């Protein structure tokens, strides 16, 4: 089976992990953690990076520090991985789901703007939903599959309605809009390094921010809000969310290879588009101002389920897209703002296909051959 998305462990991973084992620095303190935080922040174009044990924890902490409170709302797209919405719920807030654009599959900014204009009111620097007078405190754009929406426009809308921006850029390390890195537009950006991401630490995350004070706070509450290295004194409720040194060591080795991974993703993306795209099969549309990291190659097709079966029967691993958030049992009762329910269309027609950076040319050609034979 040609795999969907595997980590590419071909650099200094063994050497750096061995160094952790040899020196005994395997836990949550160690030089690789700091090095990894700095490398991710620098690559993204942010001042500070704070490592977390995964992207979901990073999203949770970012929202807590952004001031999202119980019974608030946080706006997010309807097409995303469950972790985005779960992290909102961890704060006690509820998501408002906005439908996505039919071509880019990112949050539809026309729908967002019309909703804020029509269904909310503004009072003393805060925006409230008219129907229940609950505060909408933040907006969390998700850079779905490493693509991005018009971030200039999103930031203008967020400013007008006093919404704190937290970017779920978990899939988008290396993507940019007008040459500004994903994760650096909002108060916080977040990255994930689970097994299928463009670089992987097995499991891991990083929060990025330009705000020194917030960066210090993020480090503080991800390490049990400890005030003293000797005394067990803690000044607030904290979390044990820190990434361990041994995984950060893998991360440092992966970051060293990120430029070559990005190049390979670009090559695979071009090959797929050149050999597959037609009126019945389309990939994500990418805006002129966006340079995507091409994280997970996903195509929109007719006859999605039969094609999935055909691919699996012929040795090509693939997956359908996420079930839209508004369809899930836990979120059905929450606001879903839409005109034509594009997210259901996307769900019913998209298939993710092999995207690992270590795919051989022969494997990429085989994927194309199998798809074309359908
Ligand atoms: C859009 C999105 N948000 C959040 C996450 C959560 O990241 P993690 O799996 O590292 O917790 C992921 C990755 O799985 C994701 O794809």
Tab-separated table of C-alpha atoms and ligand atoms in Angstrom:
chain	number	residue	atom	x	y	z
A	1	UNK	CA	0.000	0.000	0.000
A	2	UNK	CA	1.370	3.449	-0.872
A	3	UNK	CA	0.980	5.308	2.439
A	4	UNK	CA	-1.017	8.504	2.900
A	5	UNK	CA	1.291	10.584	5.056
A	6	UNK	CA	4.275	9.176	6.903
A	7	UNK	CA	7.033	10.948	8.813
A	8	UNK	CA	10.325	11.303	6.979
A	9	UNK	CA	13.077	10.406	9.444
A	10	UNK	CA	16.219	10.838	7.389
A	11	UNK	CA	18.343	13.451	9.129
A	12	UNK	CA	19.982	13.814	12.542
A	13	UNK	CA	17.065	12.336	14.532
A	14	UNK	CA	19.016	9.311	15.800
A	15	UNK	CA	22.056	11.391	16.744
A	16	UNK	CA	20.080	13.972	18.734
A	17	UNK	CA	17.868	11.392	20.467
A	18	UNK	CA	20.970	9.401	21.378
A	19	UNK	CA	22.445	12.571	22.826
A	20	UNK	CA	19.361	12.910	25.090
A	21	UNK	CA	19.647	9.275	26.158
A	22	UNK	CA	23.394	9.488	26.714
A	23	UNK	CA	23.140	12.622	28.819
A	24	UNK	CA	19.921	11.694	30.641
A	25	UNK	CA	18.120	14.864	29.440
A	26	UNK	CA	14.967	13.121	28.295
A	27	UNK	CA	12.238	15.022	30.088
A	28	UNK	CA	10.617	18.449	29.936
A	29	UNK	CA	13.794	20.472	30.558
A	30	UNK	CA	16.680	20.421	28.120
A	31	UNK	CA	18.454	22.364	25.437
A	32	UNK	CA	16.598	20.754	22.525
A	33	UNK	CA	13.275	22.156	23.775
A	34	UNK	CA	14.599	25.712	23.663
A	35	UNK	CA	16.359	25.124	20.364
A	36	UNK	CA	13.207	23.667	18.814
A	37	UNK	CA	11.057	26.563	20.070
A	38	UNK	CA	13.497	29.065	18.583
A	39	UNK	CA	13.768	27.244	15.263
A	40	UNK	CA	9.992	27.009	14.780
A	41	UNK	CA	9.409	30.633	15.797
A	42	UNK	CA	12.172	31.864	13.514
A	43	UNK	CA	10.988	29.799	10.560
A	44	UNK	CA	7.413	31.015	11.002
A	45	UNK	CA	8.596	34.605	11.455
A	46	UNK	CA	7.483	35.081	15.074
A	47	UNK	CA	9.486	36.410	18.016
A	48	UNK	CA	8.711	33.674	20.546
A	49	UNK	CA	7.922	29.965	20.450
A	50	UNK	CA	6.575	27.919	23.351
A	51	UNK	CA	6.636	24.152	22.976
A	52	UNK	CA	3.609	22.091	23.978
A	53	UNK	CA	2.930	18.382	24.029
A	54	UNK	CA	0.655	18.590	20.983
A	55	UNK	CA	-1.212	21.021	18.762
A	56	UNK	CA	-4.465	20.611	20.673
A	57	UNK	CA	-2.797	21.658	23.931
A	58	UNK	CA	-1.248	24.606	22.083
A	59	UNK	CA	-4.710	25.700	20.885
A	60	UNK	CA	-6.149	25.357	24.379
A	61	UNK	CA	-3.433	27.472	25.992
A	62	UNK	CA	-3.569	30.113	23.253
A	63	UNK	CA	-7.286	30.597	23.831
A	64	UNK	CA	-6.994	30.708	27.570
A	65	UNK	CA	-4.320	33.401	27.325
A	66	UNK	CA	-6.282	35.264	24.671
A	67	UNK	CA	-8.989	35.746	27.285
A	68	UNK	CA	-11.593	33.326	25.957
A	69	UNK	CA	-13.951	32.666	28.862
A	70	UNK	CA	-16.749	30.318	29.777
A	71	UNK	CA	-19.936	30.913	27.727
A	72	UNK	CA	-18.055	33.001	25.134
A	73	UNK	CA	-18.203	32.112	21.482
A	74	UNK	CA	-15.191	31.542	19.232
A	75	UNK	CA	-15.661	31.721	15.465
A	76	UNK	CA	-14.041	28.988	13.413
A	77	UNK	CA	-14.584	27.256	10.044
A	78	UNK	CA	-16.983	24.342	9.756
A	79	UNK	CA	-14.383	22.274	7.899
A	80	UNK	CA	-11.562	21.513	10.273
A	81	UNK	CA	-10.132	18.678	12.323
A	82	UNK	CA	-12.060	18.066	15.559
A	83	UNK	CA	-9.191	19.371	17.736
A	84	UNK	CA	-10.005	22.980	16.786
A	85	UNK	CA	-13.539	22.749	18.132
A	86	UNK	CA	-12.544	20.591	21.101
A	87	UNK	CA	-9.957	23.132	22.189
A	88	UNK	CA	-12.655	25.828	22.136
A	89	UNK	CA	-14.841	23.644	24.346
A	90	UNK	CA	-11.970	23.092	26.843
A	91	UNK	CA	-12.175	26.797	27.716
A	92	UNK	CA	-15.914	26.507	28.383
A	93	UNK	CA	-16.712	28.514	25.241
A	94	UNK	CA	-18.732	27.316	22.246
A	95	UNK	CA	-17.731	27.414	18.584
A	96	UNK	CA	-19.698	29.283	15.925
A	97	UNK	CA	-19.049	27.466	12.668
A	98	UNK	CA	-18.693	29.447	9.443
A	99	UNK	CA	-19.088	27.681	6.115
A	100	UNK	CA	-16.078	27.453	3.821
A	101	UNK	CA	-15.305	28.830	0.389
A	102	UNK	CA	-16.138	26.336	-2.367
A	103	UNK	CA	-12.740	26.678	-4.067
A	104	UNK	CA	-10.173	27.319	-1.323
A	105	UNK	CA	-11.992	25.335	1.421
A	106	UNK	CA	-11.001	28.021	3.947
A	107	UNK	CA	-13.434	30.052	6.058
A	108	UNK	CA	-15.741	32.018	3.734
A	109	UNK	CA	-15.071	35.659	4.592
A	110	UNK	CA	-18.196	36.934	2.788
A	111	UNK	CA	-20.352	34.738	5.015
A	112	UNK	CA	-18.333	35.747	8.071
A	113	UNK	CA	-18.749	39.443	7.392
A	114	UNK	CA	-22.464	39.206	6.603
A	115	UNK	CA	-23.024	37.235	9.819
A	116	UNK	CA	-21.162	39.738	11.999
A	117	UNK	CA	-22.999	42.622	10.363
A	118	UNK	CA	-26.469	41.128	10.688
A	119	UNK	CA	-26.510	38.854	13.743
A	120	UNK	CA	-24.259	40.576	16.268
A	121	UNK	CA	-24.149	43.846	18.161
A	122	UNK	CA	-21.263	45.818	19.555
A	123	UNK	CA	-21.124	47.132	23.114
A	124	UNK	CA	-18.145	48.573	25.003
A	125	UNK	CA	-15.393	47.013	22.875
A	126	UNK	CA	-17.020	43.611	22.642
A	127	UNK	CA	-19.163	41.843	20.062
A	128	UNK	CA	-22.237	39.881	21.164
A	129	UNK	CA	-24.527	37.456	19.394
A	130	UNK	CA	-27.948	39.129	19.135
A	131	UNK	CA	-29.939	35.959	19.771
A	132	UNK	CA	-28.532	35.135	23.230
A	133	UNK	CA	-26.330	38.154	24.083
A	134	UNK	CA	-23.251	35.985	24.609
A	135	UNK	CA	-19.855	37.502	23.874
A	136	UNK	CA	-17.940	36.481	20.737
A	137	UNK	CA	-14.410	36.959	22.006
A	138	UNK	CA	-12.166	35.374	19.401
A	139	UNK	CA	-11.845	34.083	15.882
A	140	UNK	CA	-9.777	31.058	14.985
A	141	UNK	CA	-9.065	30.755	11.264
A	142	UNK	CA	-7.771	27.327	10.300
A	143	UNK	CA	-5.256	27.155	7.462
A	144	UNK	CA	-6.896	24.038	6.100
A	145	UNK	CA	-4.386	21.663	4.469
A	146	UNK	CA	-1.749	24.398	4.529
A	147	UNK	CA	-3.732	26.801	2.329
A	148	UNK	CA	-4.728	30.239	3.661
A	149	UNK	CA	-7.612	32.678	3.244
A	150	UNK	CA	-7.189	36.412	2.560
A	151	UNK	CA	-5.530	37.172	5.898
A	152	UNK	CA	-5.510	40.949	5.314
A	153	UNK	CA	-9.263	40.897	5.032
A	154	UNK	CA	-9.705	38.541	7.987
A	155	UNK	CA	-7.521	40.750	10.207
A	156	UNK	CA	-9.503	43.852	9.195
A	157	UNK	CA	-12.795	42.144	10.060
A	158	UNK	CA	-11.380	40.886	13.376
A	159	UNK	CA	-10.189	44.383	14.275
A	160	UNK	CA	-13.532	45.963	13.440
A	161	UNK	CA	-15.381	43.530	15.727
A	162	UNK	CA	-12.686	43.378	18.467
A	163	UNK	CA	-12.083	39.670	18.033
A	164	UNK	CA	-8.776	38.235	19.212
A	165	UNK	CA	-7.217	36.194	16.406
A	166	UNK	CA	-5.741	32.796	17.198
A	167	UNK	CA	-4.518	30.966	14.124
A	168	UNK	CA	-4.965	27.247	13.947
A	169	UNK	CA	-1.910	27.005	11.742
A	170	UNK	CA	-1.261	23.471	12.935
A	171	UNK	CA	-1.134	22.198	9.342
A	172	UNK	CA	0.577	25.214	7.851
A	173	UNK	CA	4.190	25.445	8.984
A	174	UNK	CA	5.978	26.957	5.993
A	175	UNK	CA	2.875	28.494	4.392
A	176	UNK	CA	2.614	32.243	3.958
A	177	UNK	CA	0.287	35.027	2.843
A	178	UNK	CA	1.998	37.976	1.111
A	179	UNK	CA	5.292	36.532	2.382
A	180	UNK	CA	4.162	36.656	6.015
A	181	UNK	CA	4.244	33.280	7.712
A	182	UNK	CA	1.155	31.372	8.780
A	183	UNK	CA	0.809	31.708	12.535
A	184	UNK	CA	2.175	35.274	12.705
A	185	UNK	CA	-0.973	37.272	11.923
A	186	UNK	CA	-2.903	36.659	15.114
A	187	UNK	CA	-2.076	37.218	18.766
A	188	UNK	CA	-1.127	33.555	18.720
A	189	UNK	CA	-0.369	30.954	16.077
A	190	UNK	CA	-0.173	27.249	16.798
A	191	UNK	CA	1.617	24.342	15.118
A	192	UNK	CA	1.263	20.583	15.376
A	193	UNK	CA	3.941	17.957	14.890
A	194	UNK	CA	1.920	14.773	15.094
A	195	UNK	CA	2.794	11.827	12.868
A	196	UNK	CA	1.270	13.118	9.664
A	197	UNK	CA	2.391	16.779	9.710
A	198	UNK	CA	5.031	18.292	7.429
A	199	UNK	CA	7.557	17.753	10.200
A	200	UNK	CA	6.870	15.392	13.075
A	201	UNK	CA	8.056	14.853	16.623
A	202	UNK	CA	5.739	11.886	17.049
A	203	UNK	CA	3.448	14.209	18.978
A	204	UNK	CA	4.138	17.841	19.695
A	205	UNK	CA	3.128	21.450	19.240
A	206	UNK	CA	4.428	24.989	19.386
A	207	UNK	CA	2.607	28.235	20.162
A	208	UNK	CA	4.092	31.324	18.516
A	209	UNK	CA	3.537	34.944	19.455
A	210	UNK	CA	5.268	38.314	19.190
A	211	UNK	CA	4.184	39.302	22.692
A	212	UNK	CA	6.919	38.676	25.268
A	213	UNK	CA	4.556	38.807	28.202
A	214	UNK	CA	2.138	36.313	26.671
A	215	UNK	CA	5.050	34.051	25.742
A	216	UNK	CA	6.201	34.045	29.379
A	217	UNK	CA	2.671	33.301	30.546
A	218	UNK	CA	2.341	30.458	28.038
A	219	UNK	CA	5.522	28.854	29.317
A	220	UNK	CA	4.339	29.363	32.891
A	221	UNK	CA	0.930	27.731	32.585
A	222	UNK	CA	2.172	24.860	30.430
A	223	UNK	CA	4.560	23.958	33.274
A	224	UNK	CA	2.033	23.766	36.150
A	225	UNK	CA	2.308	27.516	36.881
A	226	UNK	CA	5.356	26.911	39.031
A	227	UNK	CA	6.848	30.030	40.618
A	228	UNK	CA	10.087	28.638	41.983
A	229	UNK	CA	12.560	25.969	40.828
A	230	UNK	CA	12.967	24.660	44.401
A	231	UNK	CA	9.740	25.292	46.327
A	232	UNK	CA	6.572	23.595	45.093
A	233	UNK	CA	4.785	26.905	44.862
A	234	UNK	CA	2.230	27.595	42.117
A	235	UNK	CA	0.293	30.805	41.581
A	236	UNK	CA	-2.608	29.653	39.374
A	237	UNK	CA	-4.130	26.563	37.800
A	238	UNK	CA	-1.551	25.282	35.326
A	239	UNK	CA	-1.164	22.365	32.972
A	240	UNK	CA	1.451	19.703	32.390
A	241	UNK	CA	1.520	20.463	28.674
A	242	UNK	CA	5.249	20.796	28.017
A	243	UNK	CA	7.007	18.985	25.175
A	244	UNK	CA	9.788	16.661	26.386
A	245	UNK	CA	13.428	17.098	25.353
A	246	UNK	CA	13.651	13.732	23.606
A	247	UNK	CA	10.809	14.698	21.234
A	248	UNK	CA	12.163	18.211	20.788
A	249	UNK	CA	15.451	16.563	19.725
A	250	UNK	CA	13.552	14.826	16.924
A	251	UNK	CA	11.961	18.204	16.150
A	252	UNK	CA	15.329	19.962	15.790
A	253	UNK	CA	16.465	17.312	13.313
A	254	UNK	CA	13.164	17.628	11.436
A	255	UNK	CA	13.381	21.431	11.301
A	256	UNK	CA	16.820	21.111	9.689
A	257	UNK	CA	15.113	19.240	6.842
A	258	UNK	CA	11.992	21.403	6.537
A	259	UNK	CA	13.189	23.397	3.478
A	260	UNK	CA	13.780	20.178	1.545
A	261	UNK	CA	10.415	18.752	2.704
A	262	UNK	CA	8.682	21.896	1.414
A	263	UNK	CA	10.417	21.518	-1.945
A	264	UNK	CA	9.354	17.883	-2.237
A	265	UNK	CA	5.731	18.715	-1.337
A	266	UNK	CA	5.746	21.352	-4.070
A	267	UNK	CA	7.040	18.860	-6.637
A	268	UNK	CA	4.411	16.253	-5.718
A	269	UNK	CA	1.652	18.887	-5.788
A	270	UNK	CA	2.693	20.035	-9.257
A	271	UNK	CA	2.857	16.474	-10.556
A	272	UNK	CA	-0.616	15.643	-9.248
A	273	UNK	CA	-2.126	18.855	-10.605
A	274	UNK	CA	-0.433	18.516	-14.006
A	275	UNK	CA	-1.503	14.899	-14.461
A	276	UNK	CA	-4.901	14.760	-12.817
A	277	UNK	CA	-6.736	18.064	-12.832
A	278	UNK	CA	-9.726	18.316	-15.194
A	279	UNK	CA	-13.373	19.408	-15.023
A	280	UNK	CA	-14.219	16.380	-12.831
A	281	UNK	CA	-11.231	16.488	-10.521
A	282	UNK	CA	-9.965	19.616	-8.791
A	283	UNK	CA	-7.417	20.380	-6.124
A	284	UNK	CA	-7.676	23.240	-3.645
A	285	UNK	CA	-7.598	26.652	-5.270
A	286	UNK	CA	-4.732	28.722	-3.923
A	287	UNK	CA	-4.987	32.516	-3.931
A	288	UNK	CA	-2.324	34.567	-5.738
A	289	UNK	CA	-1.026	35.942	-2.425
A	290	UNK	CA	-0.704	32.532	-0.799
A	291	UNK	CA	2.360	30.321	-0.831
A	292	UNK	CA	1.093	27.038	0.643
A	293	UNK	CA	3.144	24.246	2.223
A	294	UNK	CA	1.076	21.685	0.236
A	295	UNK	CA	0.720	19.599	3.368
A	296	UNK	CA	-1.881	17.005	2.364
A	297	UNK	CA	-2.820	16.643	-1.286
A	298	UNK	CA	-6.594	16.478	-1.457
A	299	UNK	CA	-8.792	16.359	-4.534
A	300	UNK	CA	-12.462	17.059	-5.112
A	301	UNK	CA	-14.043	14.407	-7.327
A	302	UNK	CA	-17.321	13.035	-8.612
A	303	UNK	CA	-18.124	9.532	-7.255
A	304	UNK	CA	-16.066	9.953	-4.114
A	305	UNK	CA	-16.899	6.703	-2.290
A	306	UNK	CA	-16.464	4.415	-5.335
A	307	UNK	CA	-13.160	6.136	-6.069
A	308	UNK	CA	-11.995	5.613	-2.472
A	309	UNK	CA	-12.759	1.901	-2.852
A	310	UNK	CA	-10.912	1.782	-6.170
A	311	UNK	CA	-7.820	3.416	-4.641
A	312	UNK	CA	-7.772	1.138	-1.604
A	313	UNK	CA	-8.324	-1.954	-3.775
A	314	UNK	CA	-5.340	-0.905	-5.872
A	315	UNK	CA	-2.858	-0.264	-3.088
A	316	UNK	CA	-3.239	3.510	-2.669
A	317	UNK	CA	-3.993	4.663	0.855
A	318	UNK	CA	-6.486	7.513	0.991
A	319	UNK	CA	-8.983	9.143	3.353
A	320	UNK	CA	-12.216	11.095	3.061
A	321	UNK	CA	-12.200	14.622	4.473
A	322	UNK	CA	-13.310	15.487	8.023
A	323	UNK	CA	-16.995	15.163	8.829
A	324	UNK	CA	-18.078	18.829	8.998
A	325	UNK	CA	-18.270	20.122	12.558
A	326	UNK	CA	-21.978	21.063	12.334
A	327	UNK	CA	-22.824	17.410	11.664
A	328	UNK	CA	-21.141	16.058	14.784
A	329	UNK	CA	-23.366	15.001	17.704
A	330	UNK	CA	-21.660	17.336	20.185
A	331	UNK	CA	-21.944	20.408	17.977
A	332	UNK	CA	-25.246	19.975	16.116
A	333	UNK	CA	-27.043	22.476	18.342
A	334	UNK	CA	-24.457	25.220	17.796
A	335	UNK	CA	-24.641	27.995	15.190
A	336	UNK	CA	-23.592	26.970	11.678
A	337	UNK	CA	-23.542	30.005	9.417
A	338	UNK	CA	-23.984	29.074	5.783
A	339	UNK	CA	-25.690	29.900	2.505
A	340	UNK	CA	-25.309	26.712	0.495
A	341	UNK	CA	-23.732	24.262	2.923
A	342	UNK	CA	-20.488	24.022	0.979
A	343	UNK	CA	-18.867	22.057	3.768
A	344	UNK	CA	-21.199	19.105	3.164
A	345	UNK	CA	-20.287	19.214	-0.533
A	346	UNK	CA	-16.594	19.249	0.327
A	347	UNK	CA	-17.044	16.352	2.731
A	348	UNK	CA	-18.955	14.351	0.132
A	349	UNK	CA	-16.481	14.885	-2.669
A	350	UNK	CA	-12.939	15.213	-1.292
A	351	UNK	CA	-10.273	12.517	-0.999
A	352	UNK	CA	-6.791	12.946	0.477
A	353	UNK	CA	-4.123	11.020	-1.421
A	354	UNK	CA	-0.510	10.033	-0.664
A	355	UNK	CA	1.470	13.081	0.392
A	356	UNK	CA	4.554	11.907	2.290
A	357	UNK	CA	7.754	13.759	1.465
A	358	UNK	CA	9.563	10.415	1.175
A	359	UNK	CA	7.326	9.087	-1.615
A	360	UNK	CA	9.416	7.973	-4.557
A	361	UNK	CA	8.711	9.328	-8.047
A	362	UNK	CA	7.561	5.838	-9.004
A	363	UNK	CA	5.010	5.839	-6.176
A	364	UNK	CA	3.666	9.259	-7.178
A	365	UNK	CA	3.357	8.026	-10.779
A	366	UNK	CA	1.564	4.904	-9.545
A	367	UNK	CA	-0.957	7.016	-7.578
A	368	UNK	CA	-1.708	9.004	-10.734
A	369	UNK	CA	-2.022	5.829	-12.797
A	370	UNK	CA	-4.494	4.283	-10.341
A	371	UNK	CA	-6.611	7.442	-10.197
A	372	UNK	CA	-6.649	7.775	-13.987
A	373	UNK	CA	-7.714	4.159	-14.357
A	374	UNK	CA	-10.906	4.913	-12.410
B	1	LIG	C1	-6.562	21.644	11.911
B	1	LIG	C2	-5.950	20.945	13.083
B	1	LIG	N1	-6.107	21.479	14.294
B	1	LIG	C3	-5.552	20.918	15.390
B	1	LIG	C4	-4.802	19.760	15.299
B	1	LIG	C5	-4.315	19.148	16.562
B	1	LIG	O1	-2.959	18.849	16.604
B	1	LIG	P1	-2.442	17.605	17.462
B	1	LIG	O2	-2.844	16.351	16.766
B	1	LIG	O3	-0.966	17.809	17.500
B	1	LIG	O4	-3.044	17.720	18.819
B	1	LIG	C6	-4.591	19.182	14.037
B	1	LIG	C7	-3.756	17.994	13.845
B	1	LIG	O5	-4.022	16.892	14.130
B	1	LIG	C8	-5.200	19.769	12.907
B	1	LIG	O6	-5.053	19.217	11.691
